[in-house]
PDB file of C-alpha atoms in Angstrom:
ATOM      1  CA  MET A   1      45.506  73.488  26.706  1.00 31.00           C
ATOM      2  CA  GLU A   2      43.384  71.661  24.182  1.00 31.00           C
ATOM      3  CA  THR A   3      41.861  68.473  25.476  1.00 31.00           C
ATOM      4  CA  ASN A   4      40.946  66.659  22.295  1.00 32.00           C
ATOM      5  CA  ARG A   5      44.169  65.423  20.740  1.00 34.00           C
ATOM      6  CA  GLN A   6      42.799  64.377  17.368  1.00 32.00           C
ATOM      7  CA  GLY A   7      46.302  64.592  15.953  1.00 33.00           C
ATOM      8  CA  MET A   8      47.252  61.555  18.046  1.00 35.00           C
ATOM      9  CA  SER A   9      46.350  58.161  16.612  1.00 33.00           C
ATOM     10  CA  ALA A  10      45.194  55.170  18.654  1.00 32.00           C
ATOM     11  CA  GLU A  11      48.764  53.982  18.949  1.00 33.00           C
ATOM     12  CA  GLY A  12      49.978  57.297  20.285  1.00 36.00           C
ATOM     13  CA  ARG A  13      51.744  58.172  16.986  1.00 38.00           C
ATOM     14  CA  ARG A  14      53.961  55.125  17.041  1.00 37.00           C
ATOM     15  CA  GLY A  15      53.373  54.864  20.764  1.00 38.00           C
ATOM     16  CA  ALA A  16      52.098  51.594  22.102  1.00 37.00           C
ATOM     17  CA  ASP A  17      50.470  49.540  24.798  1.00 43.00           C
ATOM     18  CA  SER A  18      51.910  49.709  28.288  1.00 41.00           C
ATOM     19  CA  GLY A  19      55.303  48.032  28.331  1.00 43.00           C
ATOM     20  CA  GLU A  20      55.628  47.521  24.570  1.00 41.00           C
ATOM     21  CA  GLY A  21      58.333  50.105  23.940  1.00 38.00           C
ATOM     22  CA  HIS A  22      56.681  53.461  23.225  1.00 38.00           C
ATOM     23  CA  TYR A  23      54.048  54.149  25.824  1.00 39.00           C
ATOM     24  CA  MET A  24      52.741  57.090  27.686  1.00 42.00           C
ATOM     25  CA  PHE A  25      52.532  58.039  31.340  1.00 43.00           C
ATOM     26  CA  SER A  26      48.964  59.065  32.191  1.00 38.00           C
ATOM     27  CA  ARG A  27      48.321  61.348  35.142  1.00 38.00           C
ATOM     28  CA  HIS A  28      46.681  59.690  38.145  1.00 39.00           C
ATOM     29  CA  PHE A  29      45.854  62.908  39.953  1.00 35.00           C
ATOM     30  CA  SER A  30      44.191  65.862  38.233  1.00 36.00           C
ATOM     31  CA  ASN A  31      46.655  68.364  39.666  1.00 41.00           C
ATOM     32  CA  LEU A  32      49.797  66.329  39.047  1.00 42.00           C
ATOM     33  CA  MET A  33      51.089  68.428  36.197  1.00 43.00           C
ATOM     34  CA  ALA A  34      48.974  71.576  36.212  1.00 43.00           C
ATOM     35  CA  SER A  35      51.909  73.527  34.804  1.00 51.00           C
ATOM     36  CA  PRO A  36      55.233  72.608  33.171  1.00 56.00           C
ATOM     37  CA  LYS A  37      57.076  73.776  36.296  1.00 64.00           C
ATOM     38  CA  LYS A  38      55.057  71.657  38.709  1.00 67.00           C
ATOM     39  CA  LYS A  39      57.008  68.753  40.150  1.00 72.00           C
ATOM     40  CA  LEU A  40      55.955  65.339  38.880  1.00 74.00           C
ATOM     41  CA  GLN A  41      54.990  63.246  41.896  1.00 77.00           C
ATOM     42  CA  GLY A  42      52.383  60.851  43.260  1.00 79.00           C
ATOM     43  CA  LEU A  43      51.143  57.812  41.337  1.00 78.00           C
ATOM     44  CA  VAL A  44      51.375  57.778  37.567  1.00 74.00           C
ATOM     45  CA  ALA A  45      49.541  54.941  35.848  1.00 74.00           C
ATOM     46  CA  ALA A  46      51.327  53.596  32.779  1.00 73.00           C
ATOM     47  CA  THR A  47      48.150  53.495  30.739  1.00 69.00           C
ATOM     48  CA  ILE A  48      46.868  50.586  28.725  1.00 64.00           C
ATOM     49  CA  THR A  49      45.888  51.988  25.349  1.00 59.00           C
ATOM     50  CA  PRO A  50      42.551  50.851  23.851  1.00 53.00           C
ATOM     51  CA  MET A  51      43.069  50.636  20.090  1.00 51.00           C
ATOM     52  CA  THR A  52      40.647  53.405  19.127  1.00 49.00           C
ATOM     53  CA  GLU A  53      40.882  56.715  17.307  1.00 49.00           C
ATOM     54  CA  HIS A  54      39.964  58.891  20.281  1.00 50.00           C
ATOM     55  CA  GLY A  55      42.183  61.777  21.296  1.00 48.00           C
ATOM     56  CA  LEU A  56      44.263  61.672  24.484  1.00 49.00           C
ATOM     57  CA  ASP A  57      44.392  64.268  27.344  1.00 50.00           C
ATOM     58  CA  GLN A  58      47.077  65.341  29.907  1.00 78.00           C
ATOM     59  CA  ILE A  59      49.996  63.049  29.135  1.00 82.00           C
ATOM     60  CA  VAL A  60      53.776  62.616  29.176  1.00 88.00           C
ATOM     61  CA  ILE A  61      54.672  60.875  25.928  1.00 92.00           C
ATOM     62  CA  HIS A  62      57.517  58.440  25.488  1.00 94.00           C
ATOM     63  CA  VAL A  63      59.387  59.494  22.353  1.00 96.00           C
ATOM     64  CA  GLY A  64      62.429  57.230  22.491  1.00 93.00           C
ATOM     65  CA  ALA A  65      63.421  55.381  19.319  1.00 91.00           C
ATOM     66  CA  LEU A  66      66.402  53.603  17.788  1.00 89.00           C
ATOM     67  CA  SER A  67      66.766  56.475  15.338  1.00 90.00           C
ATOM     68  CA  LEU A  68      67.650  59.948  16.611  1.00 94.00           C
ATOM     69  CA  LYS A  69      65.726  61.532  13.749  1.00 95.00           C
ATOM     70  CA  GLU A  70      62.591  59.550  14.567  1.00 96.00           C
ATOM     71  CA  SER A  71      62.881  60.389  18.252  1.00 96.00           C
ATOM     72  CA  GLN A  72      63.193  64.084  17.403  1.00 97.00           C
ATOM     73  CA  GLU A  73      60.127  63.903  15.165  1.00 97.00           C
ATOM     74  CA  LEU A  74      58.143  62.276  17.952  1.00 97.00           C
ATOM     75  CA  ALA A  75      59.311  64.957  20.406  1.00 97.00           C
ATOM     76  CA  GLN A  76      58.257  67.700  18.016  1.00 97.00           C
ATOM     77  CA  HIS A  77      54.876  66.057  17.543  1.00 96.00           C
ATOM     78  CA  ALA A  78      54.414  65.818  21.313  1.00 95.00           C
ATOM     79  CA  ALA A  79      55.036  69.560  21.565  1.00 95.00           C
ATOM     80  CA  GLU A  80      52.644  70.307  18.704  1.00 95.00           C
ATOM     81  CA  ILE A  81      49.743  68.444  20.307  1.00 88.00           C
ATOM     82  CA  GLY A  82      50.277  70.075  23.715  1.00 88.00           C
ATOM     83  CA  ALA A  83      51.761  67.196  25.695  1.00 90.00           C
ATOM     84  CA  ASP A  84      52.787  67.893  29.289  1.00 90.00           C
ATOM     85  CA  GLY A  85      56.248  66.383  28.847  1.00 94.00           C
ATOM     86  CA  ILE A  86      58.365  63.792  27.055  1.00 96.00           C
ATOM     87  CA  ALA A  87      60.312  60.758  28.229  1.00 96.00           C
ATOM     88  CA  VAL A  88      63.098  58.846  26.481  1.00 96.00           C
ATOM     89  CA  ILE A  89      64.823  55.504  26.948  1.00 94.00           C
ATOM     90  CA  ALA A  90      68.398  54.924  25.808  1.00 94.00           C
ATOM     91  CA  PRO A  91      68.771  53.657  22.214  1.00 92.00           C
ATOM     92  CA  PHE A  92      69.375  49.923  22.490  1.00 90.00           C
ATOM     93  CA  PHE A  93      70.541  48.672  19.064  1.00 89.00           C
ATOM     94  CA  LEU A  94      73.617  50.867  18.647  1.00 87.00           C
ATOM     95  CA  LYS A  95      74.117  51.403  22.365  1.00 90.00           C
ATOM     96  CA  PRO A  96      75.782  54.464  23.900  1.00 91.00           C
ATOM     97  CA  TRP A  97      78.953  53.206  25.578  1.00 91.00           C
ATOM     98  CA  ASN A  98      79.408  55.932  28.174  1.00 93.00           C
ATOM     99  CA  LYS A  99      77.621  58.756  29.949  1.00 94.00           C
ATOM    100  CA  ASP A 100      78.696  61.502  27.561  1.00 94.00           C
ATOM    101  CA  VAL A 101      77.491  59.641  24.474  1.00 94.00           C
ATOM    102  CA  LEU A 102      74.108  58.940  26.089  1.00 95.00           C
ATOM    103  CA  ILE A 103      73.681  62.550  27.243  1.00 96.00           C
ATOM    104  CA  ASN A 104      74.515  63.798  23.758  1.00 95.00           C
ATOM    105  CA  PHE A 105      71.735  61.616  22.343  1.00 95.00           C
ATOM    106  CA  LEU A 106      69.241  62.752  24.974  1.00 96.00           C
ATOM    107  CA  LYS A 107      70.272  66.389  24.484  1.00 97.00           C
ATOM    108  CA  GLU A 108      69.447  66.251  20.770  1.00 96.00           C
ATOM    109  CA  VAL A 109      66.008  64.775  21.485  1.00 97.00           C
ATOM    110  CA  ALA A 110      65.239  67.328  24.198  1.00 97.00           C
ATOM    111  CA  ALA A 111      66.295  70.165  21.892  1.00 97.00           C
ATOM    112  CA  ALA A 112      63.537  69.172  19.454  1.00 97.00           C
ATOM    113  CA  ALA A 113      60.962  70.177  22.101  1.00 96.00           C
ATOM    114  CA  PRO A 114      62.818  72.586  24.388  1.00 96.00           C
ATOM    115  CA  ALA A 115      59.691  73.924  26.124  1.00 95.00           C
ATOM    116  CA  LEU A 116      58.578  70.487  27.357  1.00 96.00           C
ATOM    117  CA  PRO A 117      59.777  68.938  30.626  1.00 95.00           C
ATOM    118  CA  PHE A 118      62.186  66.112  29.776  1.00 97.00           C
ATOM    119  CA  TYR A 119      62.444  62.811  31.654  1.00 96.00           C
ATOM    120  CA  TYR A 120      64.950  59.979  31.224  1.00 96.00           C
ATOM    121  CA  TYR A 121      63.494  56.469  31.341  1.00 95.00           C
ATOM    122  CA  HIS A 122      66.154  54.265  32.964  1.00 95.00           C
ATOM    123  CA  ILE A 123      65.372  50.638  32.167  1.00 92.00           C
ATOM    124  CA  PRO A 124      68.666  48.741  31.685  1.00 92.00           C
ATOM    125  CA  ALA A 125      67.106  45.275  31.690  1.00 88.00           C
ATOM    126  CA  LEU A 126      65.428  46.059  28.368  1.00 88.00           C
ATOM    127  CA  THR A 127      67.886  48.477  26.769  1.00 92.00           C
ATOM    128  CA  GLY A 128      71.068  46.715  27.845  1.00 92.00           C
ATOM    129  CA  VAL A 129      72.533  50.165  28.599  1.00 93.00           C
ATOM    130  CA  LYS A 130      74.183  49.728  31.998  1.00 91.00           C
ATOM    131  CA  ILE A 131      75.190  53.350  32.587  1.00 94.00           C
ATOM    132  CA  ARG A 132      74.247  54.068  36.183  1.00 95.00           C
ATOM    133  CA  ALA A 133      71.527  56.651  36.679  1.00 95.00           C
ATOM    134  CA  GLU A 134      73.589  58.272  39.453  1.00 94.00           C
ATOM    135  CA  GLU A 135      76.405  58.910  36.982  1.00 94.00           C
ATOM    136  CA  LEU A 136      74.061  60.155  34.280  1.00 95.00           C
ATOM    137  CA  LEU A 137      72.446  62.764  36.526  1.00 94.00           C
ATOM    138  CA  ASP A 138      75.747  64.405  37.429  1.00 92.00           C
ATOM    139  CA  GLY A 139      75.621  67.747  35.606  1.00 91.00           C
ATOM    140  CA  ILE A 140      72.843  66.685  33.235  1.00 94.00           C
ATOM    141  CA  GLN A 141      70.788  69.863  33.674  1.00 93.00           C
ATOM    142  CA  ASP A 142      73.731  71.956  32.454  1.00 93.00           C
ATOM    143  CA  LYS A 143      73.472  70.180  29.109  1.00 95.00           C
ATOM    144  CA  ILE A 144      69.713  69.570  29.082  1.00 96.00           C
ATOM    145  CA  PRO A 145      68.011  72.588  30.729  1.00 95.00           C
ATOM    146  CA  SER A 146      64.546  71.037  30.362  1.00 96.00           C
ATOM    147  CA  PHE A 147      65.555  67.909  32.323  1.00 96.00           C
ATOM    148  CA  GLN A 148      63.087  67.324  35.187  1.00 94.00           C
ATOM    149  CA  GLY A 149      63.790  63.817  36.468  1.00 93.00           C
ATOM    150  CA  LEU A 150      63.736  60.147  35.666  1.00 92.00           C
ATOM    151  CA  LYS A 151      61.690  57.004  35.793  1.00 93.00           C
ATOM    152  CA  PHE A 152      63.895  54.421  37.482  1.00 93.00           C
ATOM    153  CA  SER A 153      63.008  50.900  36.334  1.00 90.00           C
ATOM    154  CA  ASP A 154      65.746  48.856  37.959  1.00 88.00           C
ATOM    155  CA  THR A 155      66.199  46.859  41.149  1.00 84.00           C
ATOM    156  CA  ASP A 156      69.479  48.572  42.086  1.00 88.00           C
ATOM    157  CA  LEU A 157      68.278  50.558  45.082  1.00 88.00           C
ATOM    158  CA  LEU A 158      71.851  51.640  45.803  1.00 89.00           C
ATOM    159  CA  ASP A 159      71.919  53.458  42.470  1.00 92.00           C
ATOM    160  CA  PHE A 160      68.438  54.868  43.101  1.00 92.00           C
ATOM    161  CA  GLY A 161      69.340  56.025  46.590  1.00 91.00           C
ATOM    162  CA  GLN A 162      72.438  57.812  45.312  1.00 92.00           C
ATOM    163  CA  CYS A 163      70.354  59.570  42.663  1.00 92.00           C
ATOM    164  CA  VAL A 164      68.194  61.001  45.433  1.00 91.00           C
ATOM    165  CA  ASP A 165      71.014  61.696  47.897  1.00 91.00           C
ATOM    166  CA  GLN A 166      73.291  63.509  45.446  1.00 90.00           C
ATOM    167  CA  ASN A 167      70.535  65.672  43.979  1.00 90.00           C
ATOM    168  CA  ARG A 168      68.732  66.914  47.074  1.00 85.00           C
ATOM    169  CA  GLN A 169      69.154  70.557  46.085  1.00 85.00           C
ATOM    170  CA  ARG A 170      67.531  70.011  42.691  1.00 86.00           C
ATOM    171  CA  GLN A 171      63.785  69.693  42.243  1.00 85.00           C
ATOM    172  CA  PHE A 172      64.062  66.469  40.242  1.00 92.00           C
ATOM    173  CA  ALA A 173      61.223  63.959  40.130  1.00 91.00           C
ATOM    174  CA  PHE A 174      62.348  60.442  41.032  1.00 91.00           C
ATOM    175  CA  LEU A 175      59.667  58.029  39.893  1.00 89.00           C
ATOM    176  CA  PHE A 176      60.130  54.397  40.804  1.00 89.00           C
ATOM    177  CA  GLY A 177      59.002  52.043  38.060  1.00 82.00           C
ATOM    178  CA  VAL A 178      60.252  48.495  38.516  1.00 73.00           C
ATOM    179  CA  ASP A 179      58.237  46.713  35.859  1.00 53.00           C
ATOM    180  CA  GLU A 180      56.561  43.429  36.769  1.00 53.00           C
ATOM    181  CA  LYS A 181      56.993  42.042  33.256  1.00 47.00           C
ATOM    182  CA  ILE A 182      60.768  42.218  33.606  1.00 44.00           C
ATOM    183  CA  PHE A 183      61.646  41.666  37.216  1.00 42.00           C
ATOM    184  CA  ALA A 184      58.674  39.597  38.378  1.00 38.00           C
ATOM    185  CA  SER A 185      58.310  42.050  41.269  1.00 41.00           C
ATOM    186  CA  ASP A 186      56.483  45.251  40.405  1.00 47.00           C
ATOM    187  CA  GLN A 187      55.600  46.174  43.925  1.00 59.00           C
ATOM    188  CA  GLN A 188      58.809  47.394  45.564  1.00 75.00           C
ATOM    189  CA  LEU A 189      57.403  50.877  45.923  1.00 83.00           C
ATOM    190  CA  LEU A 190      57.472  51.008  49.720  1.00 85.00           C
ATOM    191  CA  SER A 191      61.220  50.397  49.704  1.00 84.00           C
ATOM    192  CA  ALA A 192      61.671  53.118  47.088  1.00 85.00           C
ATOM    193  CA  LEU A 193      59.613  55.577  49.162  1.00 89.00           C
ATOM    194  CA  VAL A 194      61.977  55.021  52.066  1.00 87.00           C
ATOM    195  CA  MET A 195      64.872  55.798  49.685  1.00 88.00           C
ATOM    196  CA  GLY A 196      63.256  59.087  48.663  1.00 88.00           C
ATOM    197  CA  ALA A 197      61.079  58.341  45.632  1.00 88.00           C
ATOM    198  CA  THR A 198      58.687  61.197  44.835  1.00 85.00           C
ATOM    199  CA  GLY A 199      56.172  58.877  43.161  1.00 85.00           C
ATOM    200  CA  ALA A 200      55.870  55.868  40.920  1.00 85.00           C
ATOM    201  CA  VAL A 201      54.979  54.777  37.410  1.00 83.00           C
ATOM    202  CA  GLY A 202      53.562  51.335  36.750  1.00 80.00           C
ATOM    203  CA  SER A 203      50.947  49.516  34.743  1.00 81.00           C
ATOM    204  CA  THR A 204      49.458  47.853  37.832  1.00 82.00           C
ATOM    205  CA  TYR A 205      48.329  51.246  39.149  1.00 82.00           C
ATOM    206  CA  ASN A 206      45.583  51.132  36.546  1.00 80.00           C
ATOM    207  CA  TYR A 207      43.813  48.534  38.675  1.00 81.00           C
ATOM    208  CA  LEU A 208      45.712  48.639  41.986  1.00 81.00           C
ATOM    209  CA  GLY A 209      45.672  52.415  42.237  1.00 79.00           C
ATOM    210  CA  LYS A 210      43.370  52.696  45.254  1.00 80.00           C
ATOM    211  CA  LYS A 211      45.345  50.278  47.416  1.00 82.00           C
ATOM    212  CA  THR A 212      48.652  51.831  46.370  1.00 86.00           C
ATOM    213  CA  LYS A 213      47.330  55.301  47.159  1.00 88.00           C
ATOM    214  CA  GLN A 214      46.336  54.048  50.608  1.00 89.00           C
ATOM    215  CA  MET A 215      49.915  52.831  51.062  1.00 90.00           C
ATOM    216  CA  LEU A 216      51.276  56.243  50.051  1.00 91.00           C
ATOM    217  CA  GLU A 217      48.942  58.002  52.471  1.00 93.00           C
ATOM    218  CA  ALA A 218      49.903  55.658  55.321  1.00 94.00           C
ATOM    219  CA  PHE A 219      53.591  56.253  54.569  1.00 93.00           C
ATOM    220  CA  GLU A 220      53.113  60.031  54.555  1.00 92.00           C
ATOM    221  CA  ARG A 221      51.477  59.979  57.979  1.00 94.00           C
ATOM    222  CA  LYS A 222      54.263  57.636  59.207  1.00 93.00           C
ATOM    223  CA  ASP A 223      51.889  54.732  59.796  1.00 94.00           C
ATOM    224  CA  PHE A 224      54.458  52.241  58.553  1.00 91.00           C
ATOM    225  CA  SER A 225      52.578  49.188  59.817  1.00 91.00           C
ATOM    226  CA  SER A 226      49.535  50.036  57.691  1.00 92.00           C
ATOM    227  CA  ALA A 227      51.757  50.921  54.739  1.00 91.00           C
ATOM    228  CA  LEU A 228      53.404  47.511  54.964  1.00 90.00           C
ATOM    229  CA  ASN A 229      50.029  45.746  55.154  1.00 88.00           C
ATOM    230  CA  HIS A 230      48.895  47.560  52.009  1.00 87.00           C
ATOM    231  CA  GLN A 231      52.147  46.572  50.283  1.00 87.00           C
ATOM    232  CA  PHE A 232      51.650  42.920  51.218  1.00 87.00           C
ATOM    233  CA  CYS A 233      48.070  43.001  49.959  1.00 83.00           C
ATOM    234  CA  ILE A 234      49.294  44.275  46.592  1.00 84.00           C
ATOM    235  CA  GLN A 235      52.067  41.698  46.484  1.00 85.00           C
ATOM    236  CA  ARG A 236      49.663  38.818  47.071  1.00 86.00           C
ATOM    237  CA  PHE A 237      47.953  39.514  43.777  1.00 86.00           C
ATOM    238  CA  ILE A 238      51.140  40.325  41.849  1.00 86.00           C
ATOM    239  CA  ASN A 239      52.848  37.184  43.137  1.00 86.00           C
ATOM    240  CA  PHE A 240      49.905  35.066  42.019  1.00 88.00           C
ATOM    241  CA  VAL A 241      49.735  36.367  38.448  1.00 87.00           C
ATOM    242  CA  VAL A 242      53.526  36.369  38.020  1.00 85.00           C
ATOM    243  CA  LYS A 243      53.527  32.631  38.660  1.00 87.00           C
ATOM    244  CA  LEU A 244      50.911  32.221  35.929  1.00 88.00           C
ATOM    245  CA  GLY A 245      53.048  34.167  33.459  1.00 85.00           C
ATOM    246  CA  PHE A 246      52.542  37.922  33.436  1.00 84.00           C
ATOM    247  CA  GLY A 247      53.093  40.513  30.714  1.00 86.00           C
ATOM    248  CA  VAL A 248      51.358  43.084  28.542  1.00 86.00           C
ATOM    249  CA  SER A 249      48.787  40.587  27.257  1.00 91.00           C
ATOM    250  CA  GLN A 250      47.875  39.483  30.764  1.00 91.00           C
ATOM    251  CA  THR A 251      47.741  43.094  31.992  1.00 89.00           C
ATOM    252  CA  LYS A 252      45.178  43.867  29.309  1.00 91.00           C
ATOM    253  CA  ALA A 253      43.131  40.832  30.331  1.00 92.00           C
ATOM    254  CA  ILE A 254      43.109  41.951  33.975  1.00 91.00           C
ATOM    255  CA  MET A 255      42.116  45.491  33.026  1.00 89.00           C
ATOM    256  CA  THR A 256      39.231  44.106  30.988  1.00 89.00           C
ATOM    257  CA  LEU A 257      38.100  42.065  34.004  1.00 88.00           C
ATOM    258  CA  VAL A 258      38.351  44.960  36.459  1.00 85.00           C
ATOM    259  CA  SER A 259      36.992  47.787  34.322  1.00 83.00           C
ATOM    260  CA  GLY A 260      34.543  45.930  32.096  1.00 85.00           C
ATOM    261  CA  ILE A 261      36.032  47.822  29.140  1.00 85.00           C
ATOM    262  CA  PRO A 262      37.485  45.587  26.401  1.00 89.00           C
ATOM    263  CA  MET A 263      41.181  46.435  26.116  1.00 88.00           C
ATOM    264  CA  GLY A 264      41.662  44.583  22.840  1.00 87.00           C
ATOM    265  CA  PRO A 265      44.521  42.284  21.882  1.00 87.00           C
ATOM    266  CA  PRO A 266      48.224  43.137  22.189  1.00 88.00           C
ATOM    267  CA  ARG A 267      50.271  43.804  19.108  1.00 88.00           C
ATOM    268  CA  LEU A 268      52.318  41.069  17.458  1.00 89.00           C
ATOM    269  CA  PRO A 269      54.553  39.321  18.310  1.00 91.00           C
ATOM    270  CA  LEU A 270      52.727  39.250  21.656  1.00 88.00           C
ATOM    271  CA  GLN A 271      49.883  36.766  21.925  1.00 91.00           C
ATOM    272  CA  LYS A 272      46.511  37.155  23.595  1.00 92.00           C
ATOM    273  CA  ALA A 273      46.286  35.975  27.208  1.00 93.00           C
ATOM    274  CA  SER A 274      45.063  32.402  27.504  1.00 93.00           C
ATOM    275  CA  ARG A 275      41.621  31.524  28.772  1.00 93.00           C
ATOM    276  CA  GLU A 276      43.326  29.615  31.616  1.00 94.00           C
ATOM    277  CA  PHE A 277      45.116  32.773  32.758  1.00 93.00           C
ATOM    278  CA  THR A 278      41.963  34.870  32.537  1.00 92.00           C
ATOM    279  CA  ASP A 279      39.898  32.369  34.519  1.00 93.00           C
ATOM    280  CA  ASN A 280      42.560  32.001  37.229  1.00 92.00           C
ATOM    281  CA  ALA A 281      43.109  35.744  37.469  1.00 90.00           C
ATOM    282  CA  GLU A 282      39.380  36.369  37.742  1.00 90.00           C
ATOM    283  CA  ALA A 283      39.097  33.831  40.561  1.00 90.00           C
ATOM    284  CA  LYS A 284      41.984  35.481  42.419  1.00 87.00           C
ATOM    285  CA  LEU A 285      40.503  38.950  41.921  1.00 83.00           C
ATOM    286  CA  LYS A 286      37.250  37.729  43.418  1.00 84.00           C
ATOM    287  CA  SER A 287      38.987  36.039  46.360  1.00 83.00           C
ATOM    288  CA  LEU A 288      40.689  39.348  47.195  1.00 75.00           C
ATOM    289  CA  ASP A 289      37.412  41.260  46.732  1.00 72.00           C
ATOM    290  CA  PHE A 290      38.783  43.081  43.705  1.00 65.00           C
ATOM    291  CA  LEU A 291      35.610  42.418  41.752  1.00 66.00           C
ATOM    292  CA  SER A 292      33.017  42.531  44.508  1.00 49.00           C
ATOM    293  CA  CYS A 293      32.981  46.297  45.202  1.00 43.00           C
ATOM    294  CA  THR A 294      30.295  48.597  43.811  1.00 39.00           C
ATOM    295  CA  ASP A 295      33.000  50.977  42.602  1.00 40.00           C
ATOM    296  CA  LEU A 296      34.544  48.248  40.480  1.00 36.00           C
ATOM    297  CA  LYS A 297      31.227  47.379  38.913  1.00 40.00           C
ATOM    298  CA  ASP A 298      30.980  51.035  37.948  1.00 42.00           C
ATOM    299  CA  GLY A 299      34.299  50.751  36.121  1.00 39.00           C
ATOM    300  CA  ASN A 300      36.622  52.333  38.689  1.00 37.00           C
ATOM    301  CA  MET A 301      40.116  50.875  39.020  1.00 32.00           C
ATOM    302  CA  ASP A 302      40.210  49.680  42.625  1.00 35.00           C
ATOM    303  CA  ALA A 303      42.283  47.189  44.530  1.00 34.00           C
ATOM    304  CA  CYS A 304      41.635  44.651  47.271  1.00 34.00           C
ATOM    305  CA  SER A 305      39.799  45.933  50.316  1.00 32.00           C
TER     306      SER A 305
END
């Protein structure tokens, strides 16, 4: 697969920064999606896109749009540039009013790139589409053969648990992605792991990836005490920045602090993070040793030690 996606612009061909509508799921592990049939699992960082003209490598592209035609064009483009998969949210201006209508929309998008793994991005707080994911998954692969799983960005763990419980025989990927910009609580991953999540997608994994990976490893070896301590460590930072006012702009500011790579401003109507936020976030990062490690100075995306 070609690695230099020159056909993709800095904005991911109408894609966007993390959390701004169209964004892409970047692989966290090199072997996460080695082939289209490989199960999507582990941590997936919802990448923050520097506004440059460089090509992009090994990605699942969000192709959802208000217009079916535009969504199909984006899906076709994703296939043409060799993307590893596509993801779609529900259209949220003229909303689908029941499961069948939503599946029909998703089916038409998936058909535009039938060889690519297809993922549904369930995020009712932003789309206003309240169709339960459990209901949507019932028989979905019969109508969308390329369907591989969903990103679940909701706090309804009953719905999430039923998705897992009722689909145990299918090799679906269940990626937990409660977004901190919406629910003021990004880090519920440990609870989702207990419910059967196969991995997670989130913008904070760009800079909290190491600590979150340690939590996953502790959970896998059934060291639940250590897993909980890692979760609390993550929550201490998230809780602090949420109280300051946290969103895409602030995420970019934190990534600039941690990586040393300028992330650039967000797109309008979002405004650049204030100097007060940046100063306070930097102080908190230092107090948690986020910025004191050699790895961080080298540009790696670490978490508190």
